[in-house]
CSV table of C-alpha atoms in Angstrom, one decimal:
chain,number,residue,atom,x,y,z
A,1,UNK,CA,17.1,3.9,20.8
A,2,UNK,CA,14.8,6.0,18.6
A,3,UNK,CA,14.4,4.8,15.0
A,4,UNK,CA,15.2,7.4,12.3
A,5,UNK,CA,13.7,7.9,8.9
A,6,UNK,CA,15.6,10.1,6.5
A,7,UNK,CA,17.7,11.4,9.4
A,8,UNK,CA,14.7,12.4,11.4
A,9,UNK,CA,13.3,10.6,14.5
A,10,UNK,CA,10.1,8.8,13.4
A,11,UNK,CA,8.1,10.4,16.2
A,12,UNK,CA,9.1,13.8,15.1
A,13,UNK,CA,8.1,13.5,11.4
A,14,UNK,CA,5.5,16.2,10.6
A,15,UNK,CA,5.2,19.5,8.9
A,16,UNK,CA,8.3,20.9,10.6
A,17,UNK,CA,10.4,17.9,9.7
A,18,UNK,CA,9.9,18.0,5.9
A,19,UNK,CA,13.1,18.1,3.9
A,20,UNK,CA,13.2,21.5,2.2
A,21,UNK,CA,12.6,21.8,-1.5
A,22,UNK,CA,12.8,25.3,-2.9
A,23,UNK,CA,9.2,26.5,-3.3
A,24,UNK,CA,9.6,28.2,-6.7
A,25,UNK,CA,11.3,25.2,-8.2
A,26,UNK,CA,8.8,22.8,-6.6
A,27,UNK,CA,5.8,24.7,-8.1
A,28,UNK,CA,7.4,25.2,-11.5
A,29,UNK,CA,8.5,21.6,-11.8
A,30,UNK,CA,12.2,22.5,-12.0
A,31,UNK,CA,13.5,20.7,-9.0
A,32,UNK,CA,17.0,19.3,-9.3
A,33,UNK,CA,15.8,15.6,-9.4
A,34,UNK,CA,12.8,16.2,-11.7
A,35,UNK,CA,11.2,13.0,-12.9
A,36,UNK,CA,11.2,13.0,-16.6
A,37,UNK,CA,9.9,9.5,-17.5
A,38,UNK,CA,7.8,8.9,-20.6
A,39,UNK,CA,4.1,9.6,-20.1
A,40,UNK,CA,2.8,6.3,-21.4
A,41,UNK,CA,5.4,3.8,-20.2
A,42,UNK,CA,4.5,1.1,-17.6
A,43,UNK,CA,6.5,-1.0,-15.3
A,44,UNK,CA,6.0,-4.8,-15.1
A,45,UNK,CA,4.5,-6.0,-11.8
A,46,UNK,CA,6.3,-9.3,-12.3
A,47,UNK,CA,3.1,-11.4,-12.0
A,48,UNK,CA,2.4,-12.7,-15.5
A,49,UNK,CA,-1.4,-12.7,-15.2
A,50,UNK,CA,-1.5,-9.2,-13.7
A,51,UNK,CA,0.8,-7.8,-16.3
A,52,UNK,CA,-1.3,-9.4,-19.1
A,53,UNK,CA,-4.4,-7.7,-17.7
A,54,UNK,CA,-3.0,-4.3,-16.9
A,55,UNK,CA,0.0,-3.9,-19.2
A,56,UNK,CA,2.0,-3.2,-16.0
A,57,UNK,CA,2.0,-0.3,-13.5
A,58,UNK,CA,1.3,2.7,-15.7
A,59,UNK,CA,3.4,5.8,-15.0
A,60,UNK,CA,2.0,9.3,-15.4
A,61,UNK,CA,-1.3,8.3,-13.9
A,62,UNK,CA,-3.3,7.9,-10.7
A,63,UNK,CA,-3.9,4.6,-9.1
A,64,UNK,CA,-6.4,3.9,-6.3
A,65,UNK,CA,-5.8,1.4,-3.6
A,66,UNK,CA,-8.1,0.6,-0.6
A,67,UNK,CA,-8.4,-2.2,2.0
A,68,UNK,CA,-11.0,-4.9,1.3
A,69,UNK,CA,-12.1,-4.5,4.9
A,70,UNK,CA,-11.1,-2.8,8.2
A,71,UNK,CA,-8.6,-5.6,9.1
A,72,UNK,CA,-6.8,-5.1,5.8
A,73,UNK,CA,-5.4,-1.6,6.2
A,74,UNK,CA,-1.9,-2.9,6.7
A,75,UNK,CA,-2.1,-5.0,3.6
A,76,UNK,CA,-3.4,-2.2,1.5
A,77,UNK,CA,-0.6,0.0,2.8
A,78,UNK,CA,2.0,-2.7,2.0
A,79,UNK,CA,0.6,-3.1,-1.5
A,80,UNK,CA,0.8,0.6,-2.1
A,81,UNK,CA,4.4,0.8,-0.8
A,82,UNK,CA,5.4,-2.1,-3.1
A,83,UNK,CA,4.0,-0.2,-6.1
A,84,UNK,CA,5.9,2.9,-5.0
A,85,UNK,CA,9.0,0.7,-4.7
A,86,UNK,CA,8.7,-0.3,-8.3
A,87,UNK,CA,8.5,3.3,-9.4
A,88,UNK,CA,11.4,4.4,-7.3
A,89,UNK,CA,13.6,1.6,-8.6
A,90,UNK,CA,12.9,2.7,-12.2
A,91,UNK,CA,13.8,6.3,-11.4
A,92,UNK,CA,17.4,5.5,-10.6
A,93,UNK,CA,19.6,6.3,-7.6
A,94,UNK,CA,18.7,10.0,-7.6
A,95,UNK,CA,14.9,9.5,-7.5
A,96,UNK,CA,12.8,10.8,-4.7
A,97,UNK,CA,9.4,9.9,-3.4
A,98,UNK,CA,6.7,11.8,-1.6
A,99,UNK,CA,4.3,10.6,1.1
A,100,UNK,CA,1.5,12.9,2.0
A,101,UNK,CA,-0.5,11.6,5.0
A,102,UNK,CA,-3.4,12.9,7.0
A,103,UNK,CA,-2.4,13.3,10.7
A,104,UNK,CA,-5.2,10.9,11.7
A,105,UNK,CA,-3.7,8.2,9.4
A,106,UNK,CA,-0.5,8.3,11.3
A,107,UNK,CA,-2.3,8.1,14.6
A,108,UNK,CA,-4.3,5.1,13.6
A,109,UNK,CA,-1.7,3.1,11.6
A,110,UNK,CA,1.6,4.3,13.1
A,111,UNK,CA,4.5,6.1,11.6
A,112,UNK,CA,6.8,4.6,8.8
A,113,UNK,CA,9.5,2.2,9.9
A,114,UNK,CA,12.7,2.4,8.0
A,115,UNK,CA,13.6,-1.3,7.7
A,116,UNK,CA,10.1,-2.0,6.7
A,117,UNK,CA,10.2,0.5,3.9
A,118,UNK,CA,13.5,-0.9,2.7
A,119,UNK,CA,11.9,-4.3,2.3
A,120,UNK,CA,9.7,-2.7,-0.3
A,121,UNK,CA,12.6,-1.2,-2.1
A,122,UNK,CA,12.0,2.3,-0.6
A,123,UNK,CA,15.1,4.2,0.6
A,124,UNK,CA,14.0,6.3,3.7
A,125,UNK,CA,16.8,8.8,2.8
A,126,UNK,CA,15.0,9.6,-0.4
A,127,UNK,CA,11.6,10.1,1.2
A,128,UNK,CA,10.0,13.5,1.7
A,129,UNK,CA,7.2,13.0,4.3
A,130,UNK,CA,4.4,15.5,4.7
A,131,UNK,CA,1.8,15.3,7.5
A,132,UNK,CA,-1.4,17.3,6.8
A,133,UNK,CA,-4.1,18.3,9.2
A,134,UNK,CA,-7.1,17.2,7.0
A,135,UNK,CA,-8.1,16.0,3.6
A,136,UNK,CA,-8.1,19.5,2.1
A,137,UNK,CA,-4.4,19.9,3.0
A,138,UNK,CA,-3.6,16.4,1.8
A,139,UNK,CA,-5.0,17.1,-1.6
A,140,UNK,CA,-3.3,20.5,-1.8
A,141,UNK,CA,0.1,19.0,-1.0
A,142,UNK,CA,-0.5,16.1,-3.4
A,143,UNK,CA,-1.4,18.3,-6.3
A,144,UNK,CA,1.8,20.4,-5.7
A,145,UNK,CA,3.9,17.2,-5.5
A,146,UNK,CA,2.4,15.7,-8.7
A,147,UNK,CA,2.8,19.0,-10.6
A,148,UNK,CA,6.4,19.4,-9.5
A,149,UNK,CA,7.7,16.4,-11.6
A,150,UNK,CA,10.3,15.9,-8.8
A,151,UNK,CA,9.1,12.6,-7.5
A,152,UNK,CA,9.1,9.1,-8.9
A,153,UNK,CA,6.0,8.3,-6.8
A,154,UNK,CA,3.5,10.4,-4.8
A,155,UNK,CA,1.7,8.4,-2.1
A,156,UNK,CA,-1.5,10.2,-1.1
A,157,UNK,CA,-3.1,9.0,2.1
A,158,UNK,CA,-6.2,10.9,3.4
A,159,UNK,CA,-8.2,9.3,6.2
A,160,UNK,CA,-11.8,8.4,6.6
A,161,UNK,CA,-14.8,9.5,4.6
A,162,UNK,CA,-14.6,13.1,3.5
A,163,UNK,CA,-16.8,15.1,1.1
A,164,UNK,CA,-13.6,16.8,-0.2
A,165,UNK,CA,-12.3,13.5,-1.7
A,166,UNK,CA,-15.0,13.3,-4.4
A,167,UNK,CA,-14.9,12.6,-8.1
A,168,UNK,CA,-13.8,16.1,-8.9
A,169,UNK,CA,-10.8,15.9,-6.6
A,170,UNK,CA,-9.8,12.6,-8.1
A,171,UNK,CA,-10.1,14.0,-11.6
A,172,UNK,CA,-7.9,16.9,-10.6
A,173,UNK,CA,-5.2,14.5,-9.3
A,174,UNK,CA,-5.5,12.4,-12.5
A,175,UNK,CA,-5.1,15.3,-14.8
A,176,UNK,CA,-2.2,16.8,-12.9
A,177,UNK,CA,-0.4,13.4,-12.9
A,178,UNK,CA,-1.0,13.0,-16.6
A,179,UNK,CA,0.2,16.5,-17.5
A,180,UNK,CA,3.1,16.4,-15.1
A,181,UNK,CA,4.2,12.9,-16.0
A,182,UNK,CA,4.1,11.9,-12.3
A,183,UNK,CA,2.5,8.9,-10.8
A,184,UNK,CA,0.1,9.2,-7.9
A,185,UNK,CA,-1.0,6.4,-5.6
A,186,UNK,CA,-4.1,7.2,-3.7
A,187,UNK,CA,-4.2,5.1,-0.5
A,188,UNK,CA,-7.7,5.2,1.0
A,189,UNK,CA,-7.6,4.1,4.7
A,190,UNK,CA,-10.3,4.4,7.3
A,191,UNK,CA,-13.2,5.0,5.1
A,192,UNK,CA,-15.5,3.6,2.3
A,193,UNK,CA,-14.0,4.0,-1.2
A,194,UNK,CA,-15.8,6.7,-3.1
A,195,UNK,CA,-15.9,7.4,-6.8
A,196,UNK,CA,-12.6,7.6,-8.7
A,197,UNK,CA,-11.1,8.5,-12.0
A,198,UNK,CA,-8.0,6.5,-11.5
A,199,UNK,CA,-6.6,4.3,-14.2
A,200,UNK,CA,-6.8,1.3,-11.8
A,201,UNK,CA,-8.6,0.7,-8.5
A,202,UNK,CA,-7.4,-2.1,-6.3
A,203,UNK,CA,-9.1,-3.6,-3.2
A,204,UNK,CA,-6.4,-5.5,-1.2
A,205,UNK,CA,-6.7,-8.1,1.6
A,206,UNK,CA,-4.2,-10.2,3.4
A,207,UNK,CA,-3.4,-13.6,2.0
A,208,UNK,CA,-1.5,-16.6,3.4
A,209,UNK,CA,2.2,-16.4,3.4
A,210,UNK,CA,4.5,-19.4,3.3
A,211,UNK,CA,7.4,-19.0,5.7
A,212,UNK,CA,10.7,-20.7,5.5
A,213,UNK,CA,12.0,-22.4,8.6
A,214,UNK,CA,11.4,-20.3,11.7
A,215,UNK,CA,11.0,-16.9,9.9
A,216,UNK,CA,7.9,-15.4,8.3
A,217,UNK,CA,7.5,-15.5,4.6
A,218,UNK,CA,7.2,-12.8,2.0
A,219,UNK,CA,4.1,-10.5,2.1
A,220,UNK,CA,1.2,-11.9,0.1
A,221,UNK,CA,-1.8,-10.0,-1.1
A,222,UNK,CA,-5.3,-11.0,-2.3
A,223,UNK,CA,-5.6,-8.2,-4.9
A,224,UNK,CA,-8.9,-7.4,-6.5
A,225,UNK,CA,-8.6,-5.2,-9.5
A,226,UNK,CA,-12.1,-3.7,-9.5
A,227,UNK,CA,-11.4,-1.0,-12.1
A,228,UNK,CA,-9.1,-1.0,-15.1
A,229,UNK,CA,-9.4,1.6,-17.8
A,230,UNK,CA,-6.9,-0.2,-20.0
A,231,UNK,CA,-8.1,-3.8,-19.9
A,232,UNK,CA,-10.0,-6.5,-18.0
A,233,UNK,CA,-10.4,-6.7,-14.2
A,234,UNK,CA,-9.7,-9.7,-12.1
A,235,UNK,CA,-8.5,-11.1,-8.7
A,236,UNK,CA,-5.1,-12.5,-8.1
A,237,UNK,CA,-2.8,-13.6,-5.3
A,238,UNK,CA,0.4,-11.6,-5.5
A,239,UNK,CA,3.5,-12.3,-3.5
A,240,UNK,CA,6.0,-9.5,-3.0
A,241,UNK,CA,9.5,-11.0,-3.3
A,242,UNK,CA,11.7,-8.7,-1.2
A,243,UNK,CA,14.9,-10.2,-2.6
A,244,UNK,CA,13.8,-9.6,-6.2
A,245,UNK,CA,11.9,-6.3,-5.5
A,246,UNK,CA,9.1,-7.6,-7.6
A,247,UNK,CA,5.7,-9.3,-7.5
A,248,UNK,CA,5.3,-13.0,-8.3
A,249,UNK,CA,2.6,-15.6,-8.3
A,250,UNK,CA,3.0,-17.6,-5.0
A,251,UNK,CA,4.7,-21.0,-5.5
A,252,UNK,CA,2.1,-23.6,-4.7
A,253,UNK,CA,0.1,-20.9,-2.9
A,254,UNK,CA,-3.5,-20.1,-2.6
A,255,UNK,CA,-5.6,-18.2,-5.1
A,256,UNK,CA,-7.7,-15.2,-4.1
A,257,UNK,CA,-11.4,-15.9,-4.3
A,258,UNK,CA,-12.7,-12.6,-3.0
A,259,UNK,CA,-12.1,-10.0,-0.4
A,260,UNK,CA,-13.3,-12.1,2.5
A,261,UNK,CA,-11.2,-14.4,4.8
A,262,UNK,CA,-9.4,-17.2,3.0
A,263,UNK,CA,-9.7,-20.8,4.2
A,264,UNK,CA,-6.2,-22.2,4.7
A,265,UNK,CA,-4.8,-25.4,6.3
A,266,UNK,CA,-3.3,-25.2,9.8
A,267,UNK,CA,0.4,-24.5,9.8
A,268,UNK,CA,1.2,-27.4,12.2
A,269,UNK,CA,-0.3,-30.0,14.5
A,270,UNK,CA,-3.0,-29.3,17.0
A,271,UNK,CA,-1.9,-28.4,20.5
A,272,UNK,CA,-1.8,-31.3,23.0
A,273,UNK,CA,-4.7,-31.7,25.4
A,274,UNK,CA,-4.4,-30.1,28.8
A,275,UNK,CA,-2.8,-32.4,31.4
A,276,UNK,CA,-5.0,-31.3,34.3
A,277,UNK,CA,-8.3,-32.6,32.8
A,278,UNK,CA,-10.2,-35.8,33.5
A,279,UNK,CA,-8.5,-38.8,31.9
A,280,UNK,CA,-11.8,-40.1,30.5
A,281,UNK,CA,-12.0,-40.3,26.7
A,282,UNK,CA,-13.8,-37.7,24.6
A,283,UNK,CA,-16.4,-40.3,23.6
A,284,UNK,CA,-17.6,-40.7,27.1
A,285,UNK,CA,-18.7,-37.1,27.5
A,286,UNK,CA,-22.4,-36.5,27.9
A,287,UNK,CA,-24.6,-33.4,27.5
A,288,UNK,CA,-26.5,-32.6,30.7
A,289,UNK,CA,-29.0,-29.7,31.3
A,290,UNK,CA,-28.2,-26.8,33.6
A,291,UNK,CA,-29.8,-27.1,37.0
A,292,UNK,CA,-30.9,-24.2,39.1
A,293,UNK,CA,-29.8,-24.0,42.7
C-alpha cells in the first residue's frame, strides 16, 4: 500500500503535485488562510533553560538549523520539524505550512512520512510541498512563500554547498520574513553551513533516548545554539515530547557536551560468549607471533 501525504502518494510529490494556491493572492499576501500573527511574539520551546536564553521561538524571523555532522542529518530535520510543529499549533486549525525542498535533498534523505510528521504536530493535510530543481529555485519559492503571509511556517531545505546560498540570500529571506510576519526555518543539509543573518543558528546532533518497555523513547537532540541575536548562546539536551507537543529537559538524561558522539552506558547486559569456542578461560590466552609458511 502506498503511503499518502496530503492526499498525494509520497513518491509522486513534486512540482506537479503541489496543492494549488491562486498566484495573485499568493504573491499579494491575500491568501484565504493568511498568517497574521504579531511580528515580535515568540513561542515557548518548553525547555526552561532554552526559553530563558532565547525568549522562545521567535515568529516573523528566520532560523538556521544544520546537522552537527554528516550522521546527524535526520536529527537536524527532526529538530526543524519540531519547531515547525510549534508554529503550526499556534496558528490554529486553519494554519498551513510550506516545505520547499531541493530535489537532491529528497533523493538523499527520502520523502516525508505522514505518521512521522504527525508525531511532530504537523498535519500532512495542511502541508504544501514544493520540490525545486536547485538552490536558486528553492530560494525563489521560499521568498514567495514568506511574502505571502499564508503559512505558519516555511521550511526551506536546499542541498549541499552552493554559492547562491550566501549572506545576501539569507538577508533577503530574513527581511521578507520580518516584513511579511512569516517564520522561515532554513534547514541546511548536505553541506557546510555558510554565513547567515538568521536570528538563531542551531547545530543539532542525536542524543540518547530513554525508551519505555519494548518501544523506543522520544526523540532527543543535542542542540548547540551557535548564534543568538537576542541573547546568550549555549548547548542543551532537548527531548521532544510527542504527547505534549513540546520540548522538555530529559528526565535523568544526559547533557550535551558538544557536537561529537556522546558516551552513554550500555542499554543492557553484554551478549553471552559464543558456545562453539574453546572452553579455556580468558586468562589462559597467550599472544603468539605470526609464523610464515
